[in-house]
Coordinates of C-alpha atoms in Angstrom, one line a residue:
M1 CA -6.9 -12.7 -22.2
D2 CA -3.8 -11.2 -21.2
D3 CA -2.7 -10.9 -17.0
G4 CA -3.1 -6.9 -17.2
V5 CA -5.2 -5.3 -15.0
C6 CA -7.7 -4.6 -18.0
A7 CA -10.4 -7.1 -17.4
V8 CA -11.3 -6.5 -21.7
T9 CA -10.0 -5.0 -24.5
R10 CA -12.0 -2.8 -26.9
S11 CA -12.6 -5.5 -29.5
T12 CA -13.7 -8.3 -26.8
D13 CA -16.7 -9.4 -27.5
L14 CA -18.6 -8.8 -24.0
R15 CA -21.5 -11.9 -23.9
Q16 CA -18.8 -13.8 -25.4
H17 CA -16.8 -13.4 -23.0
A18 CA -18.9 -13.5 -20.0
R19 CA -20.7 -16.9 -21.1
L20 CA -16.8 -18.2 -21.4
L21 CA -16.4 -17.1 -17.2
H22 CA -19.0 -17.7 -16.7
Q23 CA -18.1 -21.7 -17.5
A24 CA -14.7 -21.6 -15.5
H25 CA -16.4 -20.5 -12.8
D26 CA -19.1 -23.5 -13.3
A27 CA -15.9 -26.1 -13.8
R28 CA -14.1 -24.5 -11.0
L29 CA -16.6 -24.2 -8.5
S30 CA -16.8 -28.6 -9.6
G31 CA -13.6 -29.5 -9.6
G32 CA -12.9 -29.6 -12.7
R33 CA -10.2 -27.8 -15.6
V34 CA -10.5 -24.4 -16.3
T35 CA -9.2 -24.5 -20.1
T36 CA -10.2 -20.8 -20.6
G37 CA -8.1 -17.9 -20.6
L38 CA -8.4 -17.1 -16.8
R39 CA -6.6 -13.8 -15.9
R40 CA -3.9 -15.8 -12.8
V41 CA -4.9 -12.4 -10.7
V42 CA -8.2 -14.1 -10.5
S43 CA -7.6 -17.5 -10.8
R44 CA -5.5 -16.7 -7.5
S45 CA -8.2 -14.4 -5.2
W46 CA -11.2 -18.2 -6.4
D47 CA -8.1 -20.1 -4.5
R48 CA -8.1 -18.5 -1.9
M49 CA -12.2 -18.5 -1.6
L50 CA -11.6 -22.0 -2.1
A51 CA -9.1 -22.1 0.8
L52 CA -11.0 -19.8 3.0
G53 CA -14.2 -21.9 2.6
V54 CA -16.5 -18.8 1.1
T55 CA -19.4 -20.2 -1.3
P56 CA -20.5 -18.2 -4.0
D57 CA -24.3 -18.4 -3.8
V58 CA -23.8 -16.6 -0.3
R59 CA -26.5 -13.9 -0.1
S60 CA -27.4 -12.9 3.6
L61 CA -24.4 -10.2 4.5
P62 CA -23.7 -9.0 8.5
D63 CA -25.7 -5.3 8.8
P64 CA -24.0 -2.4 8.0
A65 CA -22.3 -0.9 10.7
A66 CA -24.7 2.2 12.4
P67 CA -24.3 5.0 10.7
E68 CA -23.0 7.5 14.0
I69 CA -19.4 4.0 13.0
V70 CA -19.2 5.2 10.1
E71 CA -19.4 8.6 10.4
R72 CA -16.6 8.3 13.1
R73 CA -14.6 5.9 10.3
R74 CA -15.3 8.8 8.1
A75 CA -13.8 11.5 10.1
E76 CA -10.7 10.0 11.6
S77 CA -9.5 8.5 7.9
P78 CA -7.2 10.7 6.3
I79 CA -8.6 10.2 2.9
A80 CA -11.3 12.7 4.0
G81 CA -8.6 15.3 3.4
V82 CA -8.7 14.2 -0.3
L83 CA -12.1 13.8 -0.7
P84 CA -13.8 16.8 -2.5
Q85 CA -10.7 16.2 -4.9
L86 CA -11.9 12.2 -5.2
R87 CA -15.5 13.4 -6.1
A88 CA -14.2 16.2 -8.6
S89 CA -12.4 13.6 -10.7
L90 CA -15.5 10.2 -10.6
T91 CA -18.9 11.0 -9.2
A92 CA -20.4 13.2 -12.0
V93 CA -17.9 10.6 -14.3
A94 CA -19.3 7.5 -12.4
E95 CA -23.2 9.1 -12.9
D96 CA -23.1 10.1 -16.3
A97 CA -21.9 6.5 -17.1
E98 CA -24.1 4.2 -14.9
H99 CA -21.5 3.6 -11.8
I100 CA -21.2 4.3 -8.1
M101 CA -17.6 5.2 -6.6
V102 CA -16.6 3.9 -3.8
I103 CA -13.5 4.6 -0.8
T104 CA -12.6 2.2 1.4
A105 CA -10.8 1.9 4.6
A106 CA -7.7 -0.7 4.6
D107 CA -9.3 -3.3 6.4
G108 CA -12.6 -3.1 3.3
F109 CA -14.7 -1.1 5.0
V110 CA -17.3 0.2 3.4
L111 CA -16.8 4.4 3.5
W112 CA -18.3 6.2 1.1
R113 CA -21.0 5.3 -1.5
E114 CA -22.3 7.9 -4.1
G115 CA -22.9 8.2 -8.1
A116 CA -25.6 7.0 -9.6
S117 CA -28.8 6.3 -8.1
R118 CA -30.2 3.2 -10.1
V119 CA -27.6 1.6 -9.5
A120 CA -27.0 2.8 -6.3
R121 CA -30.3 0.6 -5.4
L122 CA -29.1 -2.2 -6.6
A123 CA -25.9 -2.0 -5.2
E124 CA -27.8 -1.9 -1.6
G125 CA -29.3 -5.6 -2.9
L126 CA -25.9 -6.9 -2.6
G127 CA -25.7 -5.2 0.9
F128 CA -22.7 -2.8 -1.3
S129 CA -23.4 0.1 1.4
P130 CA -21.3 1.9 3.7
G131 CA -20.6 0.1 7.0
A132 CA -20.6 -2.8 5.3
D133 CA -16.9 -5.2 5.1
W134 CA -16.3 -5.4 0.9
T135 CA -13.0 -7.7 2.0
E136 CA -12.7 -11.3 -0.2
E137 CA -13.4 -12.3 3.1
S138 CA -16.2 -11.1 3.6
V139 CA -18.1 -11.2 -0.2
G140 CA -15.8 -13.0 -2.1
T141 CA -13.4 -12.0 -5.0
N142 CA -13.8 -8.4 -6.7
A143 CA -11.9 -5.5 -7.5
I144 CA -12.4 -3.5 -3.9
G145 CA -11.0 -6.8 -1.9
T146 CA -8.5 -8.6 -4.5
A147 CA -7.1 -4.5 -4.6
L148 CA -6.4 -5.1 -1.1
A149 CA -5.1 -8.3 -1.1
E150 CA -3.2 -7.9 -4.3
H151 CA -2.2 -4.7 -3.9
A152 CA -2.7 -3.6 -7.4
S153 CA -5.1 -2.5 -9.2
V154 CA -8.1 -5.1 -10.1
Q155 CA -10.3 -4.5 -12.8
L156 CA -13.0 -7.5 -12.2
F157 CA -15.8 -8.1 -15.4
S158 CA -18.7 -10.6 -14.6
A159 CA -18.3 -14.1 -14.0
E160 CA -14.7 -13.2 -12.8
H161 CA -16.4 -12.4 -9.7
F162 CA -17.1 -15.4 -7.0
A163 CA -20.0 -14.8 -5.7
R164 CA -22.7 -15.3 -8.6
A165 CA -24.7 -12.4 -7.2
Q166 CA -22.2 -10.2 -8.6
H167 CA -21.9 -12.1 -12.1
P168 CA -24.0 -8.5 -13.7
W169 CA -21.5 -6.1 -12.0
T170 CA -18.2 -5.1 -12.9
C171 CA -15.5 -3.0 -11.3
T172 CA -12.5 -1.3 -11.0
A173 CA -10.6 -0.6 -7.8
S174 CA -7.6 1.3 -7.0
P175 CA -5.4 1.1 -3.9
I176 CA -4.4 4.9 -2.5
H177 CA -1.7 5.2 -0.1
D178 CA 0.1 7.8 2.5
P179 CA 2.9 9.3 0.6
R180 CA 5.1 10.1 3.3
T181 CA 4.3 6.3 5.0
G182 CA 3.9 4.3 2.1
E183 CA 0.8 2.5 4.2
M184 CA -2.8 1.2 2.3
L185 CA -5.1 3.6 3.4
G186 CA -7.6 2.0 1.6
V187 CA -10.0 1.7 -2.0
V188 CA -11.5 3.6 -4.6
D189 CA -13.7 1.9 -6.2
L190 CA -16.3 2.9 -9.6
S191 CA -18.6 -0.1 -10.1
G192 CA -21.6 -0.5 -12.6
P193 CA -23.2 -3.2 -14.7
A194 CA -21.1 -5.5 -16.2
P195 CA -22.1 -4.5 -20.2
T196 CA -20.8 -1.1 -18.8
V197 CA -17.0 -1.8 -18.5
H198 CA -15.3 -0.5 -20.4
P199 CA -10.9 -0.6 -20.6
T200 CA -10.6 3.4 -19.8
T201 CA -12.0 3.3 -16.9
V202 CA -8.6 2.1 -15.0
A203 CA -6.8 4.4 -16.7
L204 CA -9.5 7.0 -15.0
V205 CA -9.7 6.0 -11.2
H206 CA -6.1 5.7 -11.0
T207 CA -5.2 9.1 -12.5
A208 CA -8.1 10.2 -9.9
V209 CA -6.1 8.3 -7.1
R210 CA -2.5 9.8 -7.8
L211 CA -4.3 13.0 -8.1
A212 CA -6.0 12.4 -4.3
E213 CA -1.9 11.2 -2.8
S214 CA -0.8 14.6 -4.8
G215 CA -3.3 16.1 -2.8
L216 CA -2.2 14.2 1.1
W217 CA 1.7 14.7 0.1
A218 CA 0.4 18.9 -0.3
Q219 CA -1.0 18.2 3.0
H220 CA 2.2 17.4 4.0
E221 CA 4.2 19.9 2.5
Q222 CA 1.9 22.2 4.7
R223 CA 2.5 21.0 7.9
L224 CA 6.2 20.6 6.7
D225 CA 6.0 24.7 5.8
S226 CA 4.5 24.9 9.4
L227 CA 7.4 23.3 11.6
R228 CA 10.2 24.8 9.0
A229 CA 8.5 28.3 11.5
V230 CA 8.9 25.9 14.8
A231 CA 12.8 25.1 13.5
A232 CA 14.3 27.3 12.8
P233 CA 14.8 29.9 15.8
L234 CA 15.5 26.4 17.9
L235 CA 18.0 25.3 15.1
A236 CA 19.5 29.0 15.6
R237 CA 20.0 29.0 19.1
R238 CA 22.0 25.7 18.6
S239 CA 25.4 24.8 19.0
G240 CA 26.2 21.4 17.6
P241 CA 24.5 19.6 15.1
A242 CA 20.8 19.1 15.6
L243 CA 17.5 18.2 13.2
V244 CA 13.9 18.9 13.7
V245 CA 11.2 16.2 12.8
D246 CA 7.1 15.6 11.9
D247 CA 5.9 13.2 13.8
H248 CA 6.8 10.4 10.6
G249 CA 10.6 11.2 10.9
W250 CA 10.2 13.6 8.0
V251 CA 13.1 16.6 8.0
A252 CA 11.8 20.4 8.8
G253 CA 15.2 22.0 9.4
A254 CA 18.5 20.3 10.7
T255 CA 21.7 21.9 11.4
G256 CA 25.7 21.3 11.0
L257 CA 24.6 18.1 9.0
S258 CA 24.5 17.3 5.3
P259 CA 21.3 17.9 3.7
R260 CA 18.7 14.7 4.4
D261 CA 14.4 14.2 4.0
R262 CA 13.7 12.5 6.7
V263 CA 14.8 10.1 9.6
G264 CA 13.4 7.1 12.2
V265 CA 9.8 7.4 13.6
P266 CA 10.6 9.4 16.8
R267 CA 8.6 8.0 19.6
A268 CA 8.6 9.6 23.3
G269 CA 10.9 8.8 26.1
E270 CA 12.6 5.7 23.4
V271 CA 15.9 6.9 22.5
M272 CA 16.6 6.5 18.6
L273 CA 19.5 6.0 16.7
V274 CA 19.7 8.9 13.9
H275 CA 23.2 8.1 11.1
G276 CA 25.4 11.0 11.6
L277 CA 24.1 12.5 14.7
G278 CA 24.8 8.6 17.1
P279 CA 22.0 8.4 19.7
C280 CA 19.0 10.8 20.7
L281 CA 16.5 11.2 23.1
P282 CA 13.6 13.2 20.9
E283 CA 12.3 16.1 22.6
P284 CA 8.7 17.2 21.3
V285 CA 8.7 21.0 20.1
P286 CA 5.0 22.1 18.8
G287 CA 4.1 20.2 15.3
G288 CA 7.1 17.8 15.8
W289 CA 10.7 16.9 17.5
L290 CA 14.0 18.4 18.2
L291 CA 16.8 15.0 17.4
H292 CA 20.6 16.5 19.1
P293 CA 23.0 13.8 20.8
T294 CA 22.8 12.8 23.5
S295 CA 26.0 13.7 24.3
A296 CA 28.7 15.7 22.2
Q297 CA 31.2 12.4 21.2
E298 CA 30.7 11.2 17.5
S299 CA 30.4 7.7 16.9
S300 CA 30.6 5.5 13.5
T301 CA 27.6 3.6 12.6
R302 CA 27.7 0.0 11.8
L303 CA 24.4 -2.2 10.6
R304 CA 23.7 -6.0 10.4
L305 CA 21.1 -8.7 9.9
D306 CA 20.8 -10.7 13.0
L307 CA 19.9 -14.3 10.7
T308 CA 20.1 -16.5 14.3
A309 CA 17.3 -14.6 15.8
D310 CA 13.8 -15.4 14.6
P311 CA 12.2 -14.0 13.0
P312 CA 14.8 -11.9 11.6
V313 CA 16.5 -8.5 13.0
A314 CA 18.6 -5.7 11.6
V315 CA 21.0 -4.7 14.4
V316 CA 22.4 -1.2 14.3
E317 CA 25.4 -0.4 16.3
G318 CA 27.2 3.2 17.6
R319 CA 27.5 4.1 21.3
E320 CA 24.1 2.2 21.9
T321 CA 23.1 -0.9 19.6
W322 CA 19.3 -0.9 18.5
R323 CA 17.4 -3.8 17.2
H324 CA 14.6 -3.9 14.5
T325 CA 12.9 -7.2 13.9
L326 CA 12.1 -7.1 10.2
S327 CA 9.4 -9.4 7.5
R328 CA 10.6 -11.6 4.9
R329 CA 10.4 -8.5 2.4
H330 CA 12.2 -6.0 4.5
L331 CA 14.5 -9.2 4.5
Q332 CA 14.9 -9.6 1.5
I333 CA 15.1 -5.7 0.3
L334 CA 18.0 -5.2 3.1
A335 CA 19.6 -7.9 1.8
L336 CA 19.4 -6.6 -1.9
L337 CA 20.7 -3.5 -0.8
M338 CA 23.4 -4.7 1.3
R339 CA 24.5 -6.6 -1.8
A340 CA 23.7 -3.3 -4.5
G341 CA 26.1 -2.0 -2.0
T342 CA 26.5 2.7 -3.4
T343 CA 25.4 1.7 -6.7
G344 CA 22.2 0.9 -4.9
L345 CA 18.4 -0.5 -7.3
D346 CA 15.7 1.8 -8.4
A347 CA 12.3 0.4 -7.8
A348 CA 12.6 -1.2 -11.2
A349 CA 15.6 -3.2 -10.4
L350 CA 14.1 -4.0 -7.2
S351 CA 10.5 -5.5 -8.0
R352 CA 12.7 -7.4 -10.8
A353 CA 14.7 -9.0 -7.7
L354 CA 11.0 -8.7 -5.5
Y355 CA 8.5 -10.5 -8.6
D356 CA 10.0 -11.4 -11.7
D357 CA 8.8 -8.0 -13.5
A358 CA 8.4 -4.6 -13.3
D359 CA 4.5 -4.1 -12.5
H360 CA 5.2 -3.4 -8.5
L361 CA 6.8 0.2 -8.9
V362 CA 4.1 1.4 -6.2
T363 CA 4.0 -1.5 -3.9
V364 CA 8.1 -1.6 -3.7
R365 CA 7.9 2.3 -3.4
A366 CA 5.5 1.4 0.1
E367 CA 8.0 -1.3 1.3
L368 CA 11.1 0.9 1.6
S369 CA 8.8 3.8 3.0
R370 CA 7.9 1.8 5.5
L371 CA 11.1 0.3 5.4
R372 CA 12.5 4.2 5.7
R373 CA 10.0 4.9 9.0
V374 CA 12.0 2.6 11.2
L375 CA 16.1 3.2 9.7
G376 CA 15.3 7.1 8.2
N377 CA 18.0 8.4 6.9
L378 CA 20.1 4.6 7.0
V379 CA 18.2 3.7 3.9
V380 CA 18.5 7.2 1.3
A381 CA 16.4 7.1 -2.0
R382 CA 17.0 8.1 -6.0
P383 CA 18.1 5.0 -6.1
Y384 CA 17.5 2.8 -3.4
R385 CA 21.2 2.5 -1.0
I386 CA 22.9 2.3 2.2
A387 CA 24.0 5.7 3.4
P388 CA 27.3 6.7 2.7
G389 CA 29.6 5.8 5.5
V390 CA 27.3 3.1 7.6
G391 CA 29.3 -0.3 7.8
L392 CA 27.4 -3.2 6.4
E393 CA 28.4 -6.4 7.3
V394 CA 27.1 -8.2 4.5
P395 CA 25.9 -12.2 5.1
P396 CA 28.5 -15.1 3.6
P397 CA 27.7 -15.3 0.1
D398 CA 25.7 -18.5 0.1
V399 CA 23.7 -17.6 2.8
M400 CA 22.4 -14.3 0.7
A401 CA 22.1 -15.8 -2.2
G402 CA 19.1 -17.9 -0.2
L403 CA 17.6 -15.1 1.5
L404 CA 17.5 -13.4 -2.0
G405 CA 16.5 -17.0 -4.1
S406 CA 13.6 -16.6 -1.8
A407 CA 11.4 -14.1 -3.1
T408 CA 8.6 -14.8 -4.3
P409 CA 5.3 -12.8 -5.3
L410 CA 3.9 -11.0 -2.5
Q411 CA 0.7 -12.7 -3.3
R412 CA 1.9 -15.8 -1.8
F413 CA 2.6 -14.3 1.3
P414 CA -0.2 -15.5 3.9

């Protein structure tokens, strides 16, 4: 079996494969050598479980959260806005296929569970119900928790689950992201009896998630359209360059500037540096923020990495200096973009540089979206690159090589 997302193929002998997985499970827990073709995503998760001291025989789980907490978490989740789309895509299919659809928050909190009533009763016996914690740390290797840990779609079958109580199950999960920010909002999952496993379930769940994310983007566009109605008269009255943006830095209108789609995230009372504008003190307007220079004088913008700081920081210099602490991954991304210069890199090239494959496009785009929330239009897209006109202080070649040579797959990070 290869390390693809699918746990089986159309030709897999399910009985024989389940038997081999049980043997691998027993061997791994007894400290023996696993000789069967265990997928790397499963092996990594089992390693995490053993390191955390999770027992495969766990049967008692903490009581799920109270109904009022579940209702509050549902109301607060952005996924609620696209729940009808997910239901239309998956609930009827789940019922017909003897599955349940489960949606969790990004912390593994089970928000919704619906589908085949018989399977729902079986799930109750596992504690797999709204309000439960379905992370790896709580219930062992499972598609939801492992998708959260791996930042990727996961399908599991039978004894690929770490907890023996889950061996009669198959589950397929895919993370859902906020398309505005790249933030993971939660996970969408289809679960059912192990004999119902099928490779096409992976594509089904993935497609439903992509449609839901498209719905979230459409809602974002509607909000931007409303903000544009506010922006137009405000910008018409201004004599100098200015922007009107939403709470996430997405541009609803601009005057006196080249087109752009996004800047950094405005915060009340905090001066922010915007490429082409210089330092700006955000002014609240209905539904967003007005950004304009704090003085009429133009200034150039420079970007450098301060590697002497712990942790390292990105330093943006104009009329004022602004510093942003970088995660290890964002440090590597910035180093790659600085080395690429005006040519830039697309998501596939960044995935190959960071993960040694081109299969982490969603993760790369999410990381870039989070980075652009802070640096705004200092990092531009299609392809990803440092904005033209931004001066760069690139680290020396040996330092750059050290930064990029330390890139390792995301799952190996703590």
